[in-house]
Amino acid sequence: MAILAIGDVHGHYEALLRLLDKAGYGDGDELWFVGDLVNRGPDSAGVLRFVHGLARKRVVLGNHDFSILVQAQRFPGNKLQASTLEVLQADDGEELIDGLRQFPLLYADTRLQTVMSHAGLFPQWSLEQGQAASDTVSAQLRGGGYRDFLREIFGNLPNQWSPELRGMDYWRFAVNAFCRMRYLNEDGSLNLEAKDKPKKTKGLQPWFSVAQTCGWRQLFGHWASLGLRTEGNIVCLDGGYAWGGQLAAYDVENRRLAATLSAK
């Protein structure tokens, strides 16, 4: 049995199938997804249908997955993207989107000493703190008041971690750290604006260049301009397929790329 971690799919269902074929994926294998299953590509519904139907999977939520959850609530003033409408117009569309509420922000594998999240584990957090943050957000998503939670979750503040954060401030910081983080400001706060590669970004610190409280290997996506990075304990699997780059499958146990698929 192989464990294959897949980079940001962004609604490219046919590309995902081609990638899995190249990687030699079989029925007994397990698939991990670093989030951003939806949006940008032509068949978000197909991706969601495929992922929900898998018997062996680990999935964490990305910022685009959160976005489609919020859009599907049709809150006043919120615009629906074309890819969201495409999913909602499917016979099983609402069910496909609602199923995203069951996925966490963080997955930790003790045997492999590996953690997976969409953007990374906030450097000041231990694994236990990260797991607690993921669990409390999951409790909100899966609870009866999830619509109230989704109505308020978007926003850039607070961007400074404090163990005193409570309620929506705590949940919003956790979602932003797990789903949107790339750089930290000099004071250690989240910078949610910069998106370019580190060589072109001055005065900010890539989150993974800061001393990590958790020493396990980290698998993440989200950062297309960073590109595929599979050496050591910092593994970025966003090859930017949605931008003309690559979709990647990573062999988790053997610590190597199993296959890539170019969009060009």
PDB file of C-alpha atoms in Angstrom:
ATOM      1  CA  MET A   1       0.000   0.000   0.000  1.00  0.00           C
ATOM      2  CA  ALA A   2       1.331   3.411  -0.999  1.00  0.00           C
ATOM      3  CA  ILE A   3       0.443   6.781   0.501  1.00  0.00           C
ATOM      4  CA  LEU A   4       0.329   9.531  -2.113  1.00  0.00           C
ATOM      5  CA  ALA A   5      -0.028  13.191  -1.133  1.00  0.00           C
ATOM      6  CA  ILE A   6      -1.563  15.349  -3.860  1.00  0.00           C
ATOM      7  CA  GLY A   7      -0.956  19.062  -4.393  1.00  0.00           C
ATOM      8  CA  ASP A   8      -3.575  21.750  -4.994  1.00  0.00           C
ATOM      9  CA  VAL A   9      -6.050  20.268  -7.504  1.00  0.00           C
ATOM     10  CA  HIS A  10      -8.244  23.367  -7.995  1.00  0.00           C
ATOM     11  CA  GLY A  11     -11.054  21.630  -9.843  1.00  0.00           C
ATOM     12  CA  HIS A  12      -8.880  19.858 -12.435  1.00  0.00           C
ATOM     13  CA  TYR A  13     -10.547  16.458 -12.234  1.00  0.00           C
ATOM     14  CA  GLU A  14      -9.252  14.935 -15.486  1.00  0.00           C
ATOM     15  CA  ALA A  15      -5.726  16.111 -14.664  1.00  0.00           C
ATOM     16  CA  LEU A  16      -6.007  14.458 -11.255  1.00  0.00           C
ATOM     17  CA  LEU A  17      -6.961  11.147 -12.852  1.00  0.00           C
ATOM     18  CA  ARG A  18      -4.046  11.371 -15.289  1.00  0.00           C
ATOM     19  CA  LEU A  19      -1.655  12.147 -12.448  1.00  0.00           C
ATOM     20  CA  LEU A  20      -2.846   9.174 -10.409  1.00  0.00           C
ATOM     21  CA  ASP A  21      -2.412   6.915 -13.422  1.00  0.00           C
ATOM     22  CA  LYS A  22       1.177   8.143 -13.862  1.00  0.00           C
ATOM     23  CA  ALA A  23       1.854   7.563 -10.165  1.00  0.00           C
ATOM     24  CA  GLY A  24       0.588   3.969 -10.343  1.00  0.00           C
ATOM     25  CA  TYR A  25      -2.258   4.570  -7.906  1.00  0.00           C
ATOM     26  CA  GLY A  26      -4.169   1.406  -7.006  1.00  0.00           C
ATOM     27  CA  ASP A  27      -7.289   0.536  -5.034  1.00  0.00           C
ATOM     28  CA  GLY A  28      -5.350  -0.327  -1.885  1.00  0.00           C
ATOM     29  CA  ASP A  29      -3.439   2.949  -1.814  1.00  0.00           C
ATOM     30  CA  GLU A  30      -4.261   5.943   0.358  1.00  0.00           C
ATOM     31  CA  LEU A  31      -4.553   9.491  -0.961  1.00  0.00           C
ATOM     32  CA  TRP A  32      -3.768  12.619   1.022  1.00  0.00           C
ATOM     33  CA  PHE A  33      -4.920  16.031  -0.234  1.00  0.00           C
ATOM     34  CA  VAL A  34      -3.325  19.282   0.947  1.00  0.00           C
ATOM     35  CA  GLY A  35      -6.500  21.279   0.270  1.00  0.00           C
ATOM     36  CA  ASP A  36      -7.829  23.618  -2.411  1.00  0.00           C
ATOM     37  CA  LEU A  37      -9.768  20.865  -4.112  1.00  0.00           C
ATOM     38  CA  VAL A  38     -11.993  23.394  -5.856  1.00  0.00           C
ATOM     39  CA  ASN A  39     -12.178  26.584  -7.943  1.00  0.00           C
ATOM     40  CA  ARG A  40     -10.159  27.786 -10.946  1.00  0.00           C
ATOM     41  CA  GLY A  41     -10.441  24.494 -12.865  1.00  0.00           C
ATOM     42  CA  PRO A  42     -13.305  23.185 -15.043  1.00  0.00           C
ATOM     43  CA  ASP A  43     -14.731  20.415 -12.839  1.00  0.00           C
ATOM     44  CA  SER A  44     -14.775  21.116  -9.110  1.00  0.00           C
ATOM     45  CA  ALA A  45     -17.847  18.900  -8.765  1.00  0.00           C
ATOM     46  CA  GLY A  46     -15.959  15.981 -10.307  1.00  0.00           C
ATOM     47  CA  VAL A  47     -13.064  16.448  -7.902  1.00  0.00           C
ATOM     48  CA  LEU A  48     -15.361  16.600  -4.875  1.00  0.00           C
ATOM     49  CA  ARG A  49     -17.342  13.575  -6.037  1.00  0.00           C
ATOM     50  CA  PHE A  50     -14.128  11.594  -6.483  1.00  0.00           C
ATOM     51  CA  VAL A  51     -12.644  12.597  -3.129  1.00  0.00           C
ATOM     52  CA  HIS A  52     -15.832  11.986  -1.155  1.00  0.00           C
ATOM     53  CA  GLY A  53     -16.061   8.526  -2.731  1.00  0.00           C
ATOM     54  CA  LEU A  54     -12.582   7.425  -1.681  1.00  0.00           C
ATOM     55  CA  ALA A  55     -12.387   4.743   0.987  1.00  0.00           C
ATOM     56  CA  ARG A  56      -8.812   5.573   1.984  1.00  0.00           C
ATOM     57  CA  LYS A  57      -8.117   9.291   2.210  1.00  0.00           C
ATOM     58  CA  ARG A  58      -6.888  12.144   4.354  1.00  0.00           C
ATOM     59  CA  VAL A  59      -8.023  15.633   3.413  1.00  0.00           C
ATOM     60  CA  VAL A  60      -7.366  19.047   4.935  1.00  0.00           C
ATOM     61  CA  LEU A  61      -9.244  22.214   4.048  1.00  0.00           C
ATOM     62  CA  GLY A  62      -7.703  25.006   1.993  1.00  0.00           C
ATOM     63  CA  ASN A  63      -8.745  28.619   1.616  1.00  0.00           C
ATOM     64  CA  HIS A  64     -10.649  27.886  -1.605  1.00  0.00           C
ATOM     65  CA  ASP A  65     -12.540  25.079   0.116  1.00  0.00           C
ATOM     66  CA  PHE A  66     -13.543  27.519   2.850  1.00  0.00           C
ATOM     67  CA  SER A  67     -14.526  30.041   0.188  1.00  0.00           C
ATOM     68  CA  ILE A  68     -16.901  27.669  -1.579  1.00  0.00           C
ATOM     69  CA  LEU A  69     -18.452  26.732   1.773  1.00  0.00           C
ATOM     70  CA  VAL A  70     -19.113  30.398   2.520  1.00  0.00           C
ATOM     71  CA  GLN A  71     -20.417  31.144  -0.983  1.00  0.00           C
ATOM     72  CA  ALA A  72     -22.789  28.184  -0.855  1.00  0.00           C
ATOM     73  CA  GLN A  73     -24.567  29.750   2.136  1.00  0.00           C
ATOM     74  CA  ARG A  74     -25.674  32.622  -0.159  1.00  0.00           C
ATOM     75  CA  PHE A  75     -25.182  35.274   2.498  1.00  0.00           C
ATOM     76  CA  PRO A  76     -26.400  38.740   1.403  1.00  0.00           C
ATOM     77  CA  GLY A  77     -23.688  40.616  -0.481  1.00  0.00           C
ATOM     78  CA  ASN A  78     -21.564  37.543  -1.212  1.00  0.00           C
ATOM     79  CA  LYS A  79     -20.852  36.898  -4.883  1.00  0.00           C
ATOM     80  CA  LEU A  80     -20.934  33.408  -6.335  1.00  0.00           C
ATOM     81  CA  GLN A  81     -17.948  32.458  -8.480  1.00  0.00           C
ATOM     82  CA  ALA A  82     -18.609  30.584 -11.713  1.00  0.00           C
ATOM     83  CA  SER A  83     -16.935  27.445 -10.355  1.00  0.00           C
ATOM     84  CA  THR A  84     -19.161  27.576  -7.272  1.00  0.00           C
ATOM     85  CA  LEU A  85     -22.280  27.877  -9.436  1.00  0.00           C
ATOM     86  CA  GLU A  86     -21.068  24.910 -11.474  1.00  0.00           C
ATOM     87  CA  VAL A  87     -21.014  22.766  -8.338  1.00  0.00           C
ATOM     88  CA  LEU A  88     -24.315  24.069  -6.972  1.00  0.00           C
ATOM     89  CA  GLN A  89     -26.065  23.347 -10.269  1.00  0.00           C
ATOM     90  CA  ALA A  90     -25.138  19.666 -10.064  1.00  0.00           C
ATOM     91  CA  ASP A  91     -27.856  17.371  -8.701  1.00  0.00           C
ATOM     92  CA  ASP A  92     -25.627  16.503  -5.746  1.00  0.00           C
ATOM     93  CA  GLY A  93     -23.938  19.914  -5.570  1.00  0.00           C
ATOM     94  CA  GLU A  94     -25.110  21.042  -2.153  1.00  0.00           C
ATOM     95  CA  GLU A  95     -24.213  17.649  -0.695  1.00  0.00           C
ATOM     96  CA  LEU A  96     -20.742  17.790  -2.273  1.00  0.00           C
ATOM     97  CA  ILE A  97     -20.016  21.199  -0.786  1.00  0.00           C
ATOM     98  CA  ASP A  98     -21.558  20.405   2.585  1.00  0.00           C
ATOM     99  CA  GLY A  99     -19.301  17.349   2.835  1.00  0.00           C
ATOM    100  CA  LEU A 100     -16.306  19.671   3.071  1.00  0.00           C
ATOM    101  CA  ARG A 101     -17.406  20.548   6.606  1.00  0.00           C
ATOM    102  CA  GLN A 102     -16.225  17.109   7.741  1.00  0.00           C
ATOM    103  CA  PHE A 103     -12.579  17.729   6.806  1.00  0.00           C
ATOM    104  CA  PRO A 104     -10.104  19.177   9.349  1.00  0.00           C
ATOM    105  CA  LEU A 105      -7.440  21.861   9.047  1.00  0.00           C
ATOM    106  CA  LEU A 106      -4.645  19.563  10.215  1.00  0.00           C
ATOM    107  CA  TYR A 107      -3.807  15.898   9.888  1.00  0.00           C
ATOM    108  CA  ALA A 108      -0.979  14.398  11.963  1.00  0.00           C
ATOM    109  CA  ASP A 109       0.450  10.921  11.329  1.00  0.00           C
ATOM    110  CA  THR A 110       2.335   9.693  14.383  1.00  0.00           C
ATOM    111  CA  ARG A 111       3.914   6.679  12.665  1.00  0.00           C
ATOM    112  CA  LEU A 112       5.383   8.805   9.889  1.00  0.00           C
ATOM    113  CA  GLN A 113       5.959  11.859  12.122  1.00  0.00           C
ATOM    114  CA  THR A 114       4.328  13.956   9.429  1.00  0.00           C
ATOM    115  CA  VAL A 115       1.779  16.755   9.613  1.00  0.00           C
ATOM    116  CA  MET A 116      -0.297  17.987   6.697  1.00  0.00           C
ATOM    117  CA  SER A 117      -2.119  21.292   6.402  1.00  0.00           C
ATOM    118  CA  HIS A 118      -2.917  23.585   3.512  1.00  0.00           C
ATOM    119  CA  ALA A 119      -0.531  26.460   4.256  1.00  0.00           C
ATOM    120  CA  GLY A 120       1.585  25.135   7.127  1.00  0.00           C
ATOM    121  CA  LEU A 121       1.652  24.855  10.904  1.00  0.00           C
ATOM    122  CA  PHE A 122       2.136  28.234  12.595  1.00  0.00           C
ATOM    123  CA  PRO A 123       5.775  28.155  13.814  1.00  0.00           C
ATOM    124  CA  GLN A 124       4.996  29.205  17.384  1.00  0.00           C
ATOM    125  CA  TRP A 125       2.558  26.330  17.814  1.00  0.00           C
ATOM    126  CA  SER A 126       3.456  22.890  19.049  1.00  0.00           C
ATOM    127  CA  LEU A 127       1.750  19.975  17.349  1.00  0.00           C
ATOM    128  CA  GLU A 128      -0.612  19.807  20.321  1.00  0.00           C
ATOM    129  CA  GLN A 129      -1.550  23.476  19.949  1.00  0.00           C
ATOM    130  CA  GLY A 130      -2.092  23.041  16.230  1.00  0.00           C
ATOM    131  CA  GLN A 131      -4.253  19.983  16.759  1.00  0.00           C
ATOM    132  CA  ALA A 132      -6.322  21.812  19.374  1.00  0.00           C
ATOM    133  CA  ALA A 133      -6.871  24.720  16.982  1.00  0.00           C
ATOM    134  CA  SER A 134      -7.896  22.374  14.173  1.00  0.00           C
ATOM    135  CA  ASP A 135     -10.248  20.467  16.452  1.00  0.00           C
ATOM    136  CA  THR A 136     -12.046  23.551  17.728  1.00  0.00           C
ATOM    137  CA  VAL A 137     -12.590  24.870  14.181  1.00  0.00           C
ATOM    138  CA  SER A 138     -13.893  21.446  13.136  1.00  0.00           C
ATOM    139  CA  ALA A 139     -16.335  21.523  16.039  1.00  0.00           C
ATOM    140  CA  GLN A 140     -17.713  24.811  14.710  1.00  0.00           C
ATOM    141  CA  LEU A 141     -17.945  23.564  11.126  1.00  0.00           C
ATOM    142  CA  ARG A 142     -19.727  20.377  12.123  1.00  0.00           C
ATOM    143  CA  GLY A 143     -22.024  21.949  14.700  1.00  0.00           C
ATOM    144  CA  GLY A 144     -25.523  23.309  14.353  1.00  0.00           C
ATOM    145  CA  GLY A 145     -24.304  26.918  14.288  1.00  0.00           C
ATOM    146  CA  TYR A 146     -21.941  26.437  11.357  1.00  0.00           C
ATOM    147  CA  ARG A 147     -23.675  29.092   9.243  1.00  0.00           C
ATOM    148  CA  ASP A 148     -23.044  31.759  11.882  1.00  0.00           C
ATOM    149  CA  PHE A 149     -19.421  30.612  12.028  1.00  0.00           C
ATOM    150  CA  LEU A 150     -19.003  30.812   8.245  1.00  0.00           C
ATOM    151  CA  ARG A 151     -20.668  34.227   8.103  1.00  0.00           C
ATOM    152  CA  GLU A 152     -17.964  35.712  10.350  1.00  0.00           C
ATOM    153  CA  ILE A 153     -14.846  33.669   9.620  1.00  0.00           C
ATOM    154  CA  PHE A 154     -13.343  35.754   6.797  1.00  0.00           C
ATOM    155  CA  GLY A 155     -11.052  38.633   7.787  1.00  0.00           C
ATOM    156  CA  ASN A 156      -7.370  39.436   8.285  1.00  0.00           C
ATOM    157  CA  LEU A 157      -7.457  40.244  11.995  1.00  0.00           C
ATOM    158  CA  PRO A 158      -6.236  39.283  14.471  1.00  0.00           C
ATOM    159  CA  ASN A 159      -2.937  38.474  12.763  1.00  0.00           C
ATOM    160  CA  GLN A 160      -0.856  38.287  15.954  1.00  0.00           C
ATOM    161  CA  TRP A 161      -0.960  35.060  17.935  1.00  0.00           C
ATOM    162  CA  SER A 162      -1.766  35.190  21.621  1.00  0.00           C
ATOM    163  CA  PRO A 163      -2.830  32.339  23.906  1.00  0.00           C
ATOM    164  CA  GLU A 164      -5.451  34.778  25.180  1.00  0.00           C
ATOM    165  CA  LEU A 165      -7.402  34.685  21.902  1.00  0.00           C
ATOM    166  CA  ARG A 166     -10.919  33.367  22.330  1.00  0.00           C
ATOM    167  CA  GLY A 167     -13.990  32.673  20.222  1.00  0.00           C
ATOM    168  CA  MET A 168     -14.084  34.081  16.707  1.00  0.00           C
ATOM    169  CA  ASP A 169     -10.690  35.772  17.116  1.00  0.00           C
ATOM    170  CA  TYR A 170      -9.111  32.394  17.892  1.00  0.00           C
ATOM    171  CA  TRP A 171     -10.960  30.569  15.120  1.00  0.00           C
ATOM    172  CA  ARG A 172     -10.174  33.230  12.520  1.00  0.00           C
ATOM    173  CA  PHE A 173      -6.479  33.238  13.422  1.00  0.00           C
ATOM    174  CA  ALA A 174      -6.417  29.442  13.177  1.00  0.00           C
ATOM    175  CA  VAL A 175      -8.126  29.384   9.771  1.00  0.00           C
ATOM    176  CA  ASN A 176      -5.824  32.096   8.431  1.00  0.00           C
ATOM    177  CA  ALA A 177      -2.708  30.355   9.742  1.00  0.00           C
ATOM    178  CA  PHE A 178      -3.647  26.939   8.382  1.00  0.00           C
ATOM    179  CA  CYS A 179      -5.153  28.133   5.083  1.00  0.00           C
ATOM    180  CA  ARG A 180      -3.553  31.463   4.089  1.00  0.00           C
ATOM    181  CA  MET A 181      -0.124  31.746   5.733  1.00  0.00           C
ATOM    182  CA  ARG A 182       2.975  32.342   3.617  1.00  0.00           C
ATOM    183  CA  TYR A 183       5.008  35.037   5.333  1.00  0.00           C
ATOM    184  CA  LEU A 184       5.432  36.402   8.840  1.00  0.00           C
ATOM    185  CA  ASN A 185       6.190  40.009   9.691  1.00  0.00           C
ATOM    186  CA  GLU A 186       9.259  40.812  11.784  1.00  0.00           C
ATOM    187  CA  ASP A 187       7.134  40.728  14.945  1.00  0.00           C
ATOM    188  CA  GLY A 188       5.958  37.193  14.130  1.00  0.00           C
ATOM    189  CA  SER A 189       2.468  38.205  13.013  1.00  0.00           C
ATOM    190  CA  LEU A 190       0.828  36.801   9.893  1.00  0.00           C
ATOM    191  CA  ASN A 191       1.362  38.764   6.693  1.00  0.00           C
ATOM    192  CA  LEU A 192      -1.581  37.811   4.489  1.00  0.00           C
ATOM    193  CA  GLU A 193      -0.787  40.061   1.536  1.00  0.00           C
ATOM    194  CA  ALA A 194       2.578  38.944   0.101  1.00  0.00           C
ATOM    195  CA  LYS A 195       2.379  36.004  -2.313  1.00  0.00           C
ATOM    196  CA  ASP A 196       5.592  36.112  -4.352  1.00  0.00           C
ATOM    197  CA  LYS A 197       8.602  33.823  -4.001  1.00  0.00           C
ATOM    198  CA  PRO A 198      11.027  34.594  -1.125  1.00  0.00           C
ATOM    199  CA  LYS A 199      13.777  35.939  -3.410  1.00  0.00           C
ATOM    200  CA  LYS A 200      11.436  38.712  -4.514  1.00  0.00           C
ATOM    201  CA  THR A 201      10.048  39.537  -1.078  1.00  0.00           C
ATOM    202  CA  LYS A 202      12.101  41.697   1.278  1.00  0.00           C
ATOM    203  CA  GLY A 203      11.525  42.366   4.952  1.00  0.00           C
ATOM    204  CA  LEU A 204       9.316  39.325   5.517  1.00  0.00           C
ATOM    205  CA  GLN A 205      10.080  35.806   6.701  1.00  0.00           C
ATOM    206  CA  PRO A 206       8.724  32.680   5.011  1.00  0.00           C
ATOM    207  CA  TRP A 207       6.933  30.851   7.794  1.00  0.00           C
ATOM    208  CA  PHE A 208       9.118  27.758   7.366  1.00  0.00           C
ATOM    209  CA  SER A 209      12.347  29.771   7.783  1.00  0.00           C
ATOM    210  CA  VAL A 210      11.342  30.629  11.348  1.00  0.00           C
ATOM    211  CA  ALA A 211      12.347  28.204  14.113  1.00  0.00           C
ATOM    212  CA  GLN A 212       9.669  25.524  14.258  1.00  0.00           C
ATOM    213  CA  THR A 213       8.180  24.391  17.559  1.00  0.00           C
ATOM    214  CA  CYS A 214       7.063  21.158  15.865  1.00  0.00           C
ATOM    215  CA  GLY A 215       9.986  19.125  14.522  1.00  0.00           C
ATOM    216  CA  TRP A 216       7.980  16.770  12.309  1.00  0.00           C
ATOM    217  CA  ARG A 217       7.940  16.794   8.521  1.00  0.00           C
ATOM    218  CA  GLN A 218       5.345  19.204   7.140  1.00  0.00           C
ATOM    219  CA  LEU A 219       3.384  18.725   3.929  1.00  0.00           C
ATOM    220  CA  PHE A 220       1.569  21.764   2.568  1.00  0.00           C
ATOM    221  CA  GLY A 221       0.409  23.484  -0.613  1.00  0.00           C
ATOM    222  CA  HIS A 222      -1.053  26.963  -1.143  1.00  0.00           C
ATOM    223  CA  TRP A 223       2.149  28.670  -2.354  1.00  0.00           C
ATOM    224  CA  ALA A 224       2.291  28.328  -6.137  1.00  0.00           C
ATOM    225  CA  SER A 225       5.089  30.868  -6.571  1.00  0.00           C
ATOM    226  CA  LEU A 226       7.280  28.861  -4.188  1.00  0.00           C
ATOM    227  CA  GLY A 227       6.895  25.798  -6.389  1.00  0.00           C
ATOM    228  CA  LEU A 228       7.477  22.142  -5.644  1.00  0.00           C
ATOM    229  CA  ARG A 229       9.840  21.581  -2.741  1.00  0.00           C
ATOM    230  CA  THR A 230      10.369  18.008  -1.592  1.00  0.00           C
ATOM    231  CA  GLU A 231      13.713  17.978   0.220  1.00  0.00           C
ATOM    232  CA  GLY A 232      13.963  17.625   3.990  1.00  0.00           C
ATOM    233  CA  ASN A 233      11.079  18.237   6.371  1.00  0.00           C
ATOM    234  CA  ILE A 234       9.480  21.166   4.523  1.00  0.00           C
ATOM    235  CA  VAL A 235       7.504  19.746   1.597  1.00  0.00           C
ATOM    236  CA  CYS A 236       5.524  22.131  -0.628  1.00  0.00           C
ATOM    237  CA  LEU A 237       3.279  20.315  -3.100  1.00  0.00           C
ATOM    238  CA  ASP A 238       1.715  23.292  -4.872  1.00  0.00           C
ATOM    239  CA  GLY A 239       3.310  23.189  -8.299  1.00  0.00           C
ATOM    240  CA  GLY A 240       0.945  25.852  -9.640  1.00  0.00           C
ATOM    241  CA  TYR A 241      -0.997  23.629 -12.043  1.00  0.00           C
ATOM    242  CA  ALA A 242      -3.839  26.153 -12.140  1.00  0.00           C
ATOM    243  CA  TRP A 243      -1.322  28.740 -13.386  1.00  0.00           C
ATOM    244  CA  GLY A 244       0.277  26.563 -16.060  1.00  0.00           C
ATOM    245  CA  GLY A 245       2.634  24.685 -13.743  1.00  0.00           C
ATOM    246  CA  GLN A 246       2.575  21.142 -12.387  1.00  0.00           C
ATOM    247  CA  LEU A 247       0.254  18.905 -10.402  1.00  0.00           C
ATOM    248  CA  ALA A 248       2.229  16.674  -8.058  1.00  0.00           C
ATOM    249  CA  ALA A 249       1.874  13.321  -6.306  1.00  0.00           C
ATOM    250  CA  TYR A 250       4.331  12.749  -3.456  1.00  0.00           C
ATOM    251  CA  ASP A 251       5.211   9.311  -2.066  1.00  0.00           C
ATOM    252  CA  VAL A 252       4.896  10.035   1.653  1.00  0.00           C
ATOM    253  CA  GLU A 253       6.621   6.920   2.976  1.00  0.00           C
ATOM    254  CA  ASN A 254       9.541   7.002   0.538  1.00  0.00           C
ATOM    255  CA  ARG A 255       9.922  10.796   0.677  1.00  0.00           C
ATOM    256  CA  ARG A 256      10.027  11.397  -3.060  1.00  0.00           C
ATOM    257  CA  LEU A 257       7.907  12.659  -5.916  1.00  0.00           C
ATOM    258  CA  ALA A 258       5.905   9.785  -7.369  1.00  0.00           C
ATOM    259  CA  ALA A 259       4.712  11.714 -10.434  1.00  0.00           C
ATOM    260  CA  THR A 260       4.079  15.169 -11.829  1.00  0.00           C
ATOM    261  CA  LEU A 261       1.743  16.344 -14.555  1.00  0.00           C
ATOM    262  CA  SER A 262       2.419  19.505 -16.532  1.00  0.00           C
ATOM    263  CA  ALA A 263      -0.412  21.839 -17.505  1.00  0.00           C
ATOM    264  CA  LYS A 264       1.464  22.866 -20.664  1.00  0.00           C
TER     265      LYS A 264
END
